[in-house]
Short mmCIF file of C-alpha atoms in Angstrom, two decimals:
data_model
loop_
_atom_site.label_atom_id
_atom_site.label_comp_id
_atom_site.label_asym_id
_atom_site.label_seq_id
_atom_site.Cartn_x
_atom_site.Cartn_y
_atom_site.Cartn_z
CA MET A 8 0.00 0.00 0.00
CA ASN A 9 1.17 3.54 -0.71
CA PHE A 10 0.85 6.42 1.77
CA ILE A 11 -2.67 7.39 0.65
CA GLU A 12 -3.98 3.85 0.75
CA GLU A 13 -2.49 3.42 4.21
CA ARG A 14 -4.12 6.62 5.41
CA ILE A 15 -7.50 5.62 4.00
CA VAL A 16 -7.30 2.29 5.81
CA LYS A 17 -6.23 4.03 9.03
CA ASP A 18 -8.59 7.04 9.09
CA GLY A 19 -11.20 6.63 6.36
CA ILE A 20 -14.72 5.67 7.36
CA ILE A 21 -16.76 3.48 5.05
CA LYS A 22 -20.46 4.23 5.04
CA SER A 23 -23.24 2.37 3.32
CA GLY A 24 -24.02 3.45 -0.23
CA ASN A 25 -20.35 3.34 -1.21
CA VAL A 26 -19.59 6.51 0.72
CA LEU A 27 -16.02 6.95 1.94
CA LYS A 28 -15.49 9.67 4.55
CA VAL A 29 -11.99 11.10 4.56
CA ASP A 30 -12.95 14.34 6.25
CA SER A 31 -10.49 13.87 9.10
CA PHE A 32 -7.48 14.39 6.82
CA LEU A 33 -8.48 15.42 3.30
CA ASN A 34 -11.63 17.43 2.76
CA HIS A 35 -12.79 19.09 5.98
CA GLN A 36 -9.86 18.84 8.33
CA MET A 37 -6.65 18.82 6.30
CA ASP A 38 -3.40 17.17 7.33
CA ILE A 39 -0.89 19.60 5.85
CA ASN A 40 2.02 17.14 5.94
CA LEU A 41 -0.10 14.81 3.84
CA MET A 42 -0.92 17.66 1.43
CA GLU A 43 2.79 18.29 0.95
CA GLU A 44 3.42 14.60 0.36
CA ILE A 45 0.61 14.52 -2.21
CA GLY A 46 2.19 17.53 -3.93
CA ARG A 47 5.55 15.76 -4.15
CA GLU A 48 3.98 12.52 -5.39
CA PHE A 49 2.12 14.23 -8.26
CA LYS A 50 5.32 16.08 -9.17
CA ARG A 51 7.07 12.72 -9.36
CA ARG A 52 4.30 11.08 -11.41
CA PHE A 53 4.02 13.96 -13.85
CA SER A 54 7.73 14.77 -13.95
CA ASP A 55 7.80 13.88 -17.67
CA VAL A 56 5.32 16.56 -18.75
CA CYS A 57 5.51 20.31 -19.02
CA VAL A 58 3.03 21.97 -16.67
CA SER A 59 2.40 25.71 -16.84
CA LYS A 60 -0.67 25.85 -14.63
CA VAL A 61 -2.51 23.68 -12.13
CA MET A 62 -6.29 23.75 -12.25
CA THR A 63 -8.89 22.50 -9.80
CA ILE A 64 -12.43 23.17 -8.65
CA GLU A 65 -13.55 24.66 -5.37
CA ALA A 66 -13.67 23.83 -2.58
CA SER A 67 -11.85 20.76 -1.31
CA GLY A 68 -9.53 20.51 -4.30
CA ILE A 69 -7.93 23.86 -3.56
CA GLY A 70 -5.71 22.85 -0.65
CA ILE A 71 -4.36 19.80 -2.46
CA ALA A 72 -3.86 21.60 -5.76
CA ALA A 73 -2.05 24.47 -4.04
CA PHE A 74 0.70 22.12 -2.86
CA VAL A 75 0.93 20.51 -6.30
CA ALA A 76 1.28 23.97 -7.87
CA LYS A 77 3.99 24.76 -5.32
CA GLU A 78 5.97 21.68 -6.40
CA PHE A 79 5.72 22.66 -10.06
CA GLY A 80 6.39 26.32 -9.33
CA VAL A 81 3.34 27.42 -11.30
CA PRO A 82 0.09 29.30 -10.51
CA LEU A 83 -3.12 27.57 -9.51
CA VAL A 84 -6.49 28.43 -11.01
CA PHE A 85 -9.57 27.14 -9.29
CA ALA A 86 -12.89 26.95 -11.09
CA LYS A 87 -15.82 28.39 -9.20
CA LYS A 88 -19.24 26.88 -8.80
CA SER A 89 -22.04 29.26 -9.55
CA LYS A 90 -25.77 28.84 -9.76
CA SER A 91 -26.42 32.33 -10.98
CA ILE A 92 -23.77 33.71 -13.25
CA ASN A 93 -23.10 37.15 -11.90
CA VAL A 94 -19.58 37.83 -13.04
CA ASP A 95 -18.11 40.59 -15.08
CA GLY A 96 -15.79 39.91 -17.97
CA GLU A 97 -15.88 36.79 -20.02
CA MET A 98 -15.96 33.33 -18.54
CA PHE A 99 -15.46 29.79 -19.70
CA VAL A 100 -18.48 27.81 -18.49
CA ALA A 101 -19.25 24.13 -18.08
CA GLU A 102 -22.27 22.48 -16.53
CA VAL A 103 -21.50 19.93 -13.84
CA GLU A 104 -23.83 17.57 -12.04
CA SER A 105 -22.96 16.85 -8.42
CA PHE A 106 -23.26 13.23 -7.36
CA THR A 107 -23.15 14.13 -3.66
CA HIS A 108 -25.56 17.02 -3.70
CA LYS A 109 -27.76 15.83 -6.57
CA ASN A 110 -27.86 19.19 -8.27
CA LYS A 111 -26.37 20.98 -11.25
CA ASN A 112 -23.82 23.73 -11.00
CA GLN A 113 -22.25 25.92 -13.55
CA VAL A 114 -18.52 25.82 -13.25
CA ILE A 115 -16.72 28.94 -14.39
CA VAL A 116 -13.19 30.13 -15.04
CA SER A 117 -12.33 33.63 -16.11
CA LYS A 118 -10.92 33.85 -19.62
CA LYS A 119 -8.17 36.00 -18.16
CA PHE A 120 -6.58 32.98 -16.48
CA LEU A 121 -6.60 30.28 -19.15
CA HIS A 122 -4.94 30.75 -22.51
CA GLU A 123 -4.16 28.95 -25.71
CA GLY A 124 -0.94 27.00 -25.53
CA GLU A 125 -0.95 26.52 -21.78
CA HIS A 126 -0.15 23.11 -20.31
CA ILE A 127 -2.69 22.21 -17.66
CA LEU A 128 -2.49 19.66 -14.86
CA ILE A 129 -5.92 19.12 -13.32
CA ILE A 130 -6.02 18.09 -9.67
CA ASP A 131 -8.97 16.95 -7.58
CA ASP A 132 -9.58 15.03 -4.38
CA PHE A 133 -12.14 12.52 -5.72
CA LEU A 134 -13.01 10.96 -9.04
CA ALA A 135 -16.32 9.10 -9.07
CA ASN A 136 -18.69 9.66 -11.98
CA GLY A 137 -16.26 12.11 -13.54
CA CYS A 138 -18.61 15.03 -14.09
CA ALA A 139 -16.46 17.61 -12.32
CA LEU A 140 -13.35 16.44 -14.16
CA GLN A 141 -15.13 16.51 -17.51
CA GLY A 142 -16.23 20.06 -16.77
CA LEU A 143 -12.68 21.13 -16.00
CA ILE A 144 -11.32 19.41 -19.13
CA SER A 145 -14.00 21.05 -21.24
CA ILE A 146 -13.10 24.47 -19.85
CA ALA A 147 -9.37 23.96 -20.46
CA GLU A 148 -10.00 22.79 -24.03
CA SER A 149 -12.34 25.74 -24.68
CA ALA A 150 -9.38 27.95 -23.85
CA GLY A 151 -7.19 26.12 -26.34
CA ALA A 152 -5.03 24.87 -23.49
CA LYS A 153 -3.66 21.33 -23.42
CA VAL A 154 -4.66 19.03 -20.58
CA GLU A 155 -1.42 17.20 -19.79
CA GLY A 156 -3.04 14.99 -17.20
CA CYS A 157 -5.37 14.61 -14.27
CA GLY A 158 -4.11 13.90 -10.77
CA ILE A 159 -6.68 12.41 -8.40
CA VAL A 160 -6.17 11.52 -4.77
CA ILE A 161 -8.94 8.92 -4.49
CA GLU A 162 -10.66 7.30 -7.46
CA LYS A 163 -13.76 5.20 -6.95
CA GLY A 164 -12.81 2.57 -9.50
CA PHE A 165 -16.23 0.96 -9.32
CA GLN A 166 -17.81 4.12 -10.72
CA ILE A 167 -17.61 5.13 -14.33
CA GLY A 168 -15.60 8.37 -14.22
CA GLY A 169 -12.07 7.03 -14.49
CA ARG A 170 -12.92 4.80 -17.43
CA VAL A 171 -14.75 7.58 -19.26
CA ILE A 172 -11.91 10.09 -18.88
CA ARG A 173 -9.21 7.55 -19.82
CA ASN A 174 -11.27 6.47 -22.83
CA MET A 175 -11.39 10.11 -23.90
CA GLY A 176 -7.60 9.80 -24.16
CA TYR A 177 -6.58 11.64 -21.02
CA ARG A 178 -3.92 10.48 -18.66
CA VAL A 179 -5.34 10.00 -15.17
CA GLU A 180 -3.06 9.28 -12.22
CA SER A 181 -4.97 8.31 -9.09
CA LEU A 182 -3.01 7.83 -5.89
CA ALA A 183 -5.56 5.30 -4.66
CA ILE A 184 -8.10 3.45 -6.79
CA ILE A 185 -10.82 1.73 -4.81
CA ASP A 186 -12.31 -1.28 -6.57
CA ALA A 187 -14.71 -2.23 -3.80
CA MET A 188 -15.78 -1.18 -0.33
CA ASP A 189 -17.78 -3.08 2.24
CA ALA A 190 -19.31 -0.90 4.94
CA GLU A 191 -20.39 -3.85 7.06
CA ALA A 192 -17.06 -5.66 7.04
CA GLY A 193 -15.13 -2.38 6.98
CA THR A 194 -12.93 -3.56 4.12
CA ILE A 195 -11.57 -1.74 1.09
CA ASP A 196 -10.02 -3.32 -2.01
CA PHE A 197 -7.46 -1.18 -3.77
CA ARG A 198 -6.54 -1.73 -7.39
CA ALA A 199 -2.94 -2.79 -7.81
CA GLN A 200 -0.84 -0.07 -9.45
CA ASP A 201 2.73 -0.06 -10.75
CA MET B 1247 3.93 49.61 1.50
CA ASN B 1248 4.25 45.95 2.45
CA PHE B 1249 4.21 43.10 -0.10
CA ILE B 1250 0.41 42.74 -0.10
CA GLU B 1251 -0.20 46.45 -0.52
CA GLU B 1252 2.31 46.53 -3.36
CA ARG B 1253 0.63 43.61 -5.07
CA ILE B 1254 -2.82 45.20 -4.71
CA VAL B 1255 -1.53 48.38 -6.31
CA LYS B 1256 0.15 46.42 -9.10
CA ASP B 1257 -2.54 43.85 -9.93
CA GLY B 1258 -5.74 44.75 -8.10
CA ILE B 1259 -8.59 46.24 -10.10
CA ILE B 1260 -10.86 48.79 -8.47
CA LYS B 1261 -14.48 48.65 -9.58
CA SER B 1262 -17.32 50.97 -8.74
CA GLY B 1263 -19.28 50.14 -5.60
CA ASN B 1264 -16.09 49.66 -3.56
CA VAL B 1265 -15.31 46.37 -5.25
CA LEU B 1266 -11.66 45.32 -5.36
CA LYS B 1267 -10.83 42.50 -7.75
CA VAL B 1268 -7.76 40.51 -6.75
CA ASP B 1269 -8.68 37.42 -8.70
CA SER B 1270 -5.44 37.41 -10.67
CA PHE B 1271 -3.38 36.46 -7.62
CA LEU B 1272 -5.56 35.71 -4.59
CA ASN B 1273 -9.01 34.25 -5.07
CA HIS B 1274 -9.39 32.72 -8.51
CA GLN B 1275 -5.89 32.43 -9.88
CA MET B 1276 -3.48 31.99 -6.97
CA ASP B 1277 0.15 33.06 -6.94
CA ILE B 1278 1.66 30.28 -4.84
CA ASN B 1279 4.82 32.23 -4.00
CA LEU B 1280 2.58 34.92 -2.57
CA MET B 1281 0.62 32.32 -0.58
CA GLU B 1282 3.86 31.09 0.97
CA GLU B 1283 4.88 34.65 1.81
CA ILE B 1284 1.48 35.24 3.43
CA GLY B 1285 1.95 32.05 5.47
CA ARG B 1286 5.33 33.26 6.71
CA GLU B 1287 4.01 36.74 7.51
CA PHE B 1288 1.13 35.44 9.65
CA LYS B 1289 3.56 33.10 11.41
CA ARG B 1290 5.67 36.16 12.21
CA ARG B 1291 2.74 38.27 13.38
CA PHE B 1292 1.27 35.54 15.56
CA SER B 1293 4.60 34.14 16.76
CA ASP B 1294 3.69 35.10 20.35
CA VAL B 1295 0.60 32.89 20.55
CA CYS B 1296 0.07 29.17 20.79
CA VAL B 1297 -1.81 27.88 17.75
CA SER B 1298 -3.07 24.30 17.63
CA LYS B 1299 -5.31 24.61 14.59
CA VAL B 1300 -5.94 26.98 11.70
CA MET B 1301 -9.53 27.53 10.68
CA THR B 1302 -11.03 29.14 7.59
CA ILE B 1303 -14.12 29.03 5.42
CA GLU B 1304 -14.43 27.65 1.92
CA ALA B 1305 -13.57 28.40 -0.76
CA SER B 1306 -10.99 31.11 -1.34
CA GLY B 1307 -9.66 31.05 2.23
CA ILE B 1308 -8.47 27.46 1.91
CA GLY B 1309 -5.35 28.02 -0.17
CA ILE B 1310 -4.14 30.86 2.02
CA ALA B 1311 -4.94 29.09 5.28
CA ALA B 1312 -3.19 25.91 4.12
CA PHE B 1313 0.13 27.76 3.87
CA VAL B 1314 -0.43 29.40 7.26
CA ALA B 1315 -1.13 25.96 8.77
CA LYS B 1316 2.05 24.69 7.13
CA GLU B 1317 4.09 27.42 8.84
CA PHE B 1318 2.59 26.61 12.24
CA GLY B 1319 2.85 22.85 11.65
CA VAL B 1320 -0.80 22.31 12.58
CA PRO B 1321 -3.91 20.98 10.80
CA LEU B 1322 -6.35 23.17 8.93
CA VAL B 1323 -10.11 22.92 9.32
CA PHE B 1324 -12.28 24.65 6.79
CA ALA B 1325 -15.91 25.42 7.51
CA LYS B 1326 -18.33 24.44 4.80
CA LYS B 1327 -21.17 26.47 3.42
CA SER B 1328 -24.41 24.60 3.22
CA LYS B 1329 -27.92 25.60 2.28
CA SER B 1330 -29.45 22.28 3.13
CA ILE B 1331 -27.86 20.57 6.05
CA ASN B 1332 -27.36 17.03 4.88
CA VAL B 1333 -24.53 15.83 7.06
CA ASP B 1334 -24.20 12.92 9.36
CA GLY B 1335 -22.84 13.27 12.87
CA GLU B 1336 -23.01 16.43 14.85
CA MET B 1337 -22.08 19.82 13.52
CA PHE B 1338 -21.38 23.26 14.88
CA VAL B 1339 -23.52 25.66 12.85
CA ALA B 1340 -23.52 29.42 12.34
CA GLU B 1341 -25.63 31.49 10.00
CA VAL B 1342 -23.69 33.83 7.74
CA GLU B 1343 -24.93 36.48 5.37
CA SER B 1344 -22.91 36.97 2.20
CA PHE B 1345 -22.27 40.56 1.18
CA THR B 1346 -21.20 39.58 -2.33
CA HIS B 1347 -23.96 37.14 -3.10
CA LYS B 1348 -26.70 38.73 -0.99
CA ASN B 1349 -27.85 35.46 0.51
CA LYS B 1350 -27.64 33.54 3.76
CA ASN B 1351 -25.63 30.39 4.21
CA GLN B 1352 -25.28 28.02 7.07
CA VAL B 1353 -21.66 27.52 7.91
CA ILE B 1354 -20.83 24.17 9.45
CA VAL B 1355 -17.89 22.44 11.10
CA SER B 1356 -17.99 18.86 12.31
CA LYS B 1357 -17.75 18.51 16.07
CA LYS B 1358 -15.07 15.90 15.43
CA PHE B 1359 -12.59 18.57 14.40
CA LEU B 1360 -12.97 21.33 17.01
CA HIS B 1361 -12.49 20.67 20.70
CA GLU B 1362 -12.43 22.39 24.02
CA GLY B 1363 -9.04 23.78 24.88
CA GLU B 1364 -7.83 24.17 21.30
CA HIS B 1365 -6.09 27.37 20.23
CA ILE B 1366 -7.52 28.60 16.97
CA LEU B 1367 -6.08 31.00 14.42
CA ILE B 1368 -8.76 32.06 11.95
CA ILE B 1369 -7.58 33.00 8.45
CA ASP B 1370 -9.53 34.56 5.60
CA ASP B 1371 -8.83 36.46 2.42
CA PHE B 1372 -11.23 39.38 2.98
CA LEU B 1373 -12.80 41.17 5.92
CA ALA B 1374 -15.62 43.53 5.02
CA ASN B 1375 -18.81 43.45 7.06
CA GLY B 1376 -17.37 40.68 9.21
CA CYS B 1377 -20.24 38.19 8.97
CA ALA B 1378 -18.11 35.25 7.86
CA LEU B 1379 -15.55 35.96 10.56
CA GLN B 1380 -18.24 36.25 13.24
CA GLY B 1381 -19.63 32.92 12.10
CA LEU B 1382 -16.23 31.26 12.41
CA ILE B 1383 -15.62 32.81 15.82
CA SER B 1384 -19.05 31.69 17.01
CA ILE B 1385 -18.33 28.12 15.87
CA ALA B 1386 -14.94 28.04 17.59
CA GLU B 1387 -16.41 29.38 20.82
CA SER B 1388 -19.27 26.88 20.67
CA ALA B 1389 -16.61 24.18 20.71
CA GLY B 1390 -15.00 25.71 23.78
CA ALA B 1391 -11.91 26.51 21.75
CA LYS B 1392 -10.02 29.77 22.19
CA VAL B 1393 -9.73 32.14 19.24
CA GLU B 1394 -6.16 33.38 19.50
CA GLY B 1395 -6.53 35.76 16.61
CA CYS B 1396 -7.79 36.44 13.11
CA GLY B 1397 -5.43 36.87 10.19
CA ILE B 1398 -6.88 38.67 7.20
CA VAL B 1399 -5.17 39.38 3.90
CA ILE B 1400 -7.26 42.40 2.86
CA GLU B 1401 -9.51 44.35 5.22
CA LYS B 1402 -11.92 46.90 3.85
CA GLY B 1403 -11.37 49.40 6.62
CA PHE B 1404 -14.28 51.55 5.47
CA GLN B 1405 -16.70 48.73 6.25
CA ILE B 1406 -17.76 47.81 9.73
CA GLY B 1407 -16.38 44.28 10.15
CA GLY B 1408 -12.91 45.01 11.49
CA ARG B 1409 -14.22 47.44 14.11
CA VAL B 1410 -16.94 45.04 15.24
CA ILE B 1411 -14.58 42.09 15.66
CA ARG B 1412 -11.91 44.16 17.43
CA ASN B 1413 -14.58 45.66 19.71
CA MET B 1414 -15.59 42.12 20.61
CA GLY B 1415 -12.07 41.81 22.00
CA TYR B 1416 -10.46 39.74 19.27
CA ARG B 1417 -7.06 40.40 17.83
CA VAL B 1418 -7.27 41.02 14.10
CA GLU B 1419 -4.13 41.28 11.99
CA SER B 1420 -4.82 42.46 8.46
CA LEU B 1421 -1.94 42.52 6.00
CA ALA B 1422 -3.56 45.41 4.13
CA ILE B 1423 -6.28 47.71 5.45
CA ILE B 1424 -7.95 49.78 2.78
CA ASP B 1425 -9.40 53.03 4.07
CA ALA B 1426 -10.67 54.31 0.75
CA MET B 1427 -10.79 53.37 -2.91
CA ASP B 1428 -11.58 55.49 -5.92
CA ALA B 1429 -12.58 53.53 -9.00
CA GLU B 1430 -12.48 56.56 -11.29
CA ALA B 1431 -9.06 57.79 -10.22
CA GLY B 1432 -7.81 54.24 -9.66
CA THR B 1433 -6.40 55.12 -6.24
CA ILE B 1434 -6.31 53.19 -2.97
CA ASP B 1435 -5.56 54.58 0.49
CA PHE B 1436 -4.02 52.09 2.87
CA ARG B 1437 -4.16 52.58 6.62
CA ALA B 1438 -0.71 53.04 8.12
CA GLN B 1439 0.33 50.05 10.25
CA ASP B 1440 3.30 49.50 12.55
#
């Protein structure tokens, strides 16, 4: 097991309905040492690509992505969720359905901060059905930027998102891929990775 | 001028209605070097107090607060905004009115992550009418934690928030305090600080 898988086993809480709570270290309370380690690990995994900007979506992706951006020495842009578009200037917009909250959000990034020819690394905490990630990819492509890859902390491998995004031709690196969870037994199966 | 004031003058955009846009470096695109410098500066300003946890509110506070937490070597907890409370376990809740979006949000923190006897440093990007900050303070106090101080990147000194919070007896350190802005002339007056 790698450091993320170990931490999930130690501190993650499996709930019924394939819910994994990692709010004690990742997306409510944040273990900053872990964030730094995640930053270093994505730098290592994407050391072969040119990255000019890291991109994520608010809110829980921001902390993680900030430490990845630090490792690459590049700026971070985070997409904002907006129900009512009330923003001046021009925006790239994508519509994203939330699995957790069962609603639709518009996801927006100012055109000032994404440009043609940029090399984008997208970072997020979870990949499940892939809607958020597809929205971010769509926004980056609208800008004429190149998505060099997607770095995910926890992928729910039993949901469709990872397969969809990889089938679209994008490189997805997930630090932990969960193939199955059993709330009653309290067990998690991780997919073997190189 | 300190480094934040200089950056505001260089890259901030003053809009009518006392709106200051700093989305090119602080709250949409983030300059990570600046975040690190902000982390170090708050560590310097609050070097005389014991801090066991940094607290902020999603979304744009997270990146800043993460680098402050890194400097102090403590975890970060970020409060979540929620219209419909749909969370398991017990939560501390405060009601917060948003000046920008003209709506009310419930701000929540899990009782698992705030405890009696903790020493809290609250961090946020903006202080204007002070509602978000009051919500965070109220949540920390509900937990029986002690608010050791509030670190703000940009305080709109012509709005009431800073005065209210300081009058409540809390220490507020703002890296830049704006006393007046003129959108037409493009000028900003910063309050002199020691």
